[in-house]
C-alpha atoms as one frame of an Amber mdcrd trajectory, in Angstrom:
protein
   7.531 -15.147 -13.905   7.000 -13.129 -17.033   8.255 -14.197 -20.468  11.404
 -12.082 -20.005  12.250 -14.028 -16.840  11.509 -11.087 -14.568   8.691 -11.356
 -12.072   6.380  -8.686 -10.782   5.597  -7.589  -7.258   2.452  -5.470  -6.850
   1.915  -3.190  -3.856  -1.062  -1.047  -2.904  -0.404   2.436  -1.533  -2.760
   5.028  -0.101  -0.531   7.471   1.758  -1.016   5.817   5.154   1.874   4.748
   7.396   0.870   1.133   6.759   1.109   1.562   3.010   4.563   3.140   3.317
   5.719   0.114   5.326   4.221  -2.167   2.658   5.968  -0.151  -0.074   9.366
  -0.519   1.606   8.764  -4.250   2.073   7.657  -4.630  -1.563  10.736  -2.768
  -2.827  12.997  -5.007  -0.746  11.132  -8.113  -1.954  11.335  -7.020  -5.598
  15.085  -6.365  -5.221  15.551  -9.797  -3.617  13.609 -11.480  -6.448  15.130
  -9.400  -9.253  11.551  -8.417 -10.083   9.758  -5.271 -11.192   7.508  -3.393
  -8.798   4.066  -2.151  -9.782   2.793   0.449  -7.307  -1.000   0.762  -7.410
  -3.251   3.356  -5.858  -7.020   3.199  -6.149  -9.413   6.129  -6.165 -13.110
   5.892  -5.471 -14.744   8.201  -7.987 -17.066  10.897  -6.686 -20.766  10.503
  -7.155 -21.755  12.910  -9.910 -25.448  12.649  -8.988 -24.629  14.787  -5.924
 -24.445  17.844  -8.222 -28.208  17.553  -8.664 -28.546  18.344  -4.965 -26.473
  21.514  -5.156 -23.110  20.076  -4.168 -20.006  21.391  -5.906 -18.995  19.599
  -9.075 -16.057  17.251  -8.514 -12.980  17.582 -10.709 -12.859  15.526 -13.915
 -11.872  11.858 -13.504  -8.531  12.228 -15.388  -7.580  15.065 -13.038  -8.429
  12.965  -9.967  -6.402  10.024 -11.279  -3.442  12.260 -12.163  -3.429  13.678
  -8.629  -3.546  10.186  -7.119  -0.736   9.008  -9.385   1.386  12.027  -8.441
   0.808  11.319  -4.737   1.773   7.656  -5.167   4.850   8.640  -7.187   5.840
  11.048  -4.407   5.463   8.230  -1.886   7.887   6.136  -3.975  10.326   9.064
  -4.245  10.201   9.595  -0.470  11.123   5.952   0.102  13.918   6.184  -2.473
  15.253   9.285  -0.691  15.402   7.265   2.527  16.653   4.081   0.799  18.732
   5.065  -2.255  20.097   1.512  -2.429  16.692   0.331  -3.632  16.315   3.006
  -6.313  19.003   1.466  -8.498  17.891  -2.133  -7.965  14.193  -2.092  -8.823
  12.270  -0.982 -11.905   9.138   0.750 -10.599   5.915   1.743 -12.326   3.120
   3.702 -10.651  -0.501   3.214 -11.648  -3.614   5.040 -10.426  -6.852   3.159
 -10.983 -10.453   4.245 -10.621 -12.714   2.131  -8.468 -12.844   0.096  -5.312
  -9.379  -0.531  -3.840  -9.747  -4.316  -3.496 -10.908  -4.722  -7.089  -8.155
  -2.434  -8.406  -5.479  -4.337  -6.484  -6.743  -7.729  -7.615  -6.819  -6.619
 -11.254  -3.305  -5.181 -11.002  -2.026  -8.361  -9.339  -3.345 -10.648 -12.074
  -0.297 -12.653 -13.172   1.977 -11.148 -10.499   4.288 -13.174  -8.273   2.949
 -11.560  -5.101   0.593  -8.814  -3.940   1.793  -6.778  -0.943  -0.670  -4.801
   1.136  -0.396  -2.858   4.357  -2.446  -3.553   7.450  -3.662  -0.542   9.313
  -5.438  -2.047  12.284  -6.792   0.433  14.769  -6.702  -0.213  18.472  -5.694
  -3.282  20.468  -8.377  -5.644  19.182  -8.726  -4.467  15.596  -4.972  -4.650
  15.056  -5.448  -8.414  14.940  -8.334  -8.212  12.470  -7.666  -7.711   8.777
  -9.553  -4.830   7.138 -12.090  -5.270   4.356  -9.661  -4.523   1.493  -6.989
  -6.821   2.898  -9.446  -9.605   3.606 -10.940  -9.370   0.112  -7.456  -9.524
  -1.441  -6.372 -12.474   0.693  -9.521 -14.403  -0.190  -9.650 -13.628  -3.923
  -6.130 -12.983  -5.235  -4.764 -15.302  -7.878  -1.276 -14.966  -6.370   0.206
 -15.064  -2.874  -0.619 -12.041  -0.704   1.750 -10.597   1.868   0.149  -8.461
   4.572   2.652  -6.118   6.204   1.981  -4.663   9.624   3.068  -1.097  10.225
   5.790  -0.519  12.833   3.351   1.068  15.280   1.438  -2.223  15.352   4.458
  -4.311  16.378   4.689  -5.601  19.889   5.400  -2.799  22.354   8.752  -2.934
  24.133   8.741  -4.665  27.475   7.943  -2.277  30.290  10.768  -2.023  32.787
   9.729  -1.893  36.442  10.323   1.463  37.995  13.304   1.636  40.256  12.339
   1.661  43.875  12.546   5.114  45.310  15.165   5.511  47.981  13.735   6.318
  51.371  14.046   9.941  52.369
């Protein structure tokens, strides 16, 4: 807990369905704890050396970060539109950081009560394997880490046997 007696929940977002599920979970968790929510998005900066090889110049770093922050803020607003009950319960800040996602999340989670990340497994086997960012966070975070599976990764509904066709 912080000096004011209010904790902090940190969540990573990247616009994926898994990150939206993690954002909803983090908002609910922050409301339950009476904590603030820090929404973090990380942006890998373009390689400026590529300009030497005739590639187009990337936009300036502040412009890239502003665009990422706007996208993350829109993701929060979309969730609030769907869940207005959470909008009044949780103080939210949105932060765009330059660099590798795992490093940015770990830095943002320093001193937090919990770090929430989405899991975006792909396919039947990989849905059981944590991705590189998630694994790095789980192994190196200085706080508990909650990994939230997206709804499409939940167990499929039981398949009902087809009704026997009546003889003709």
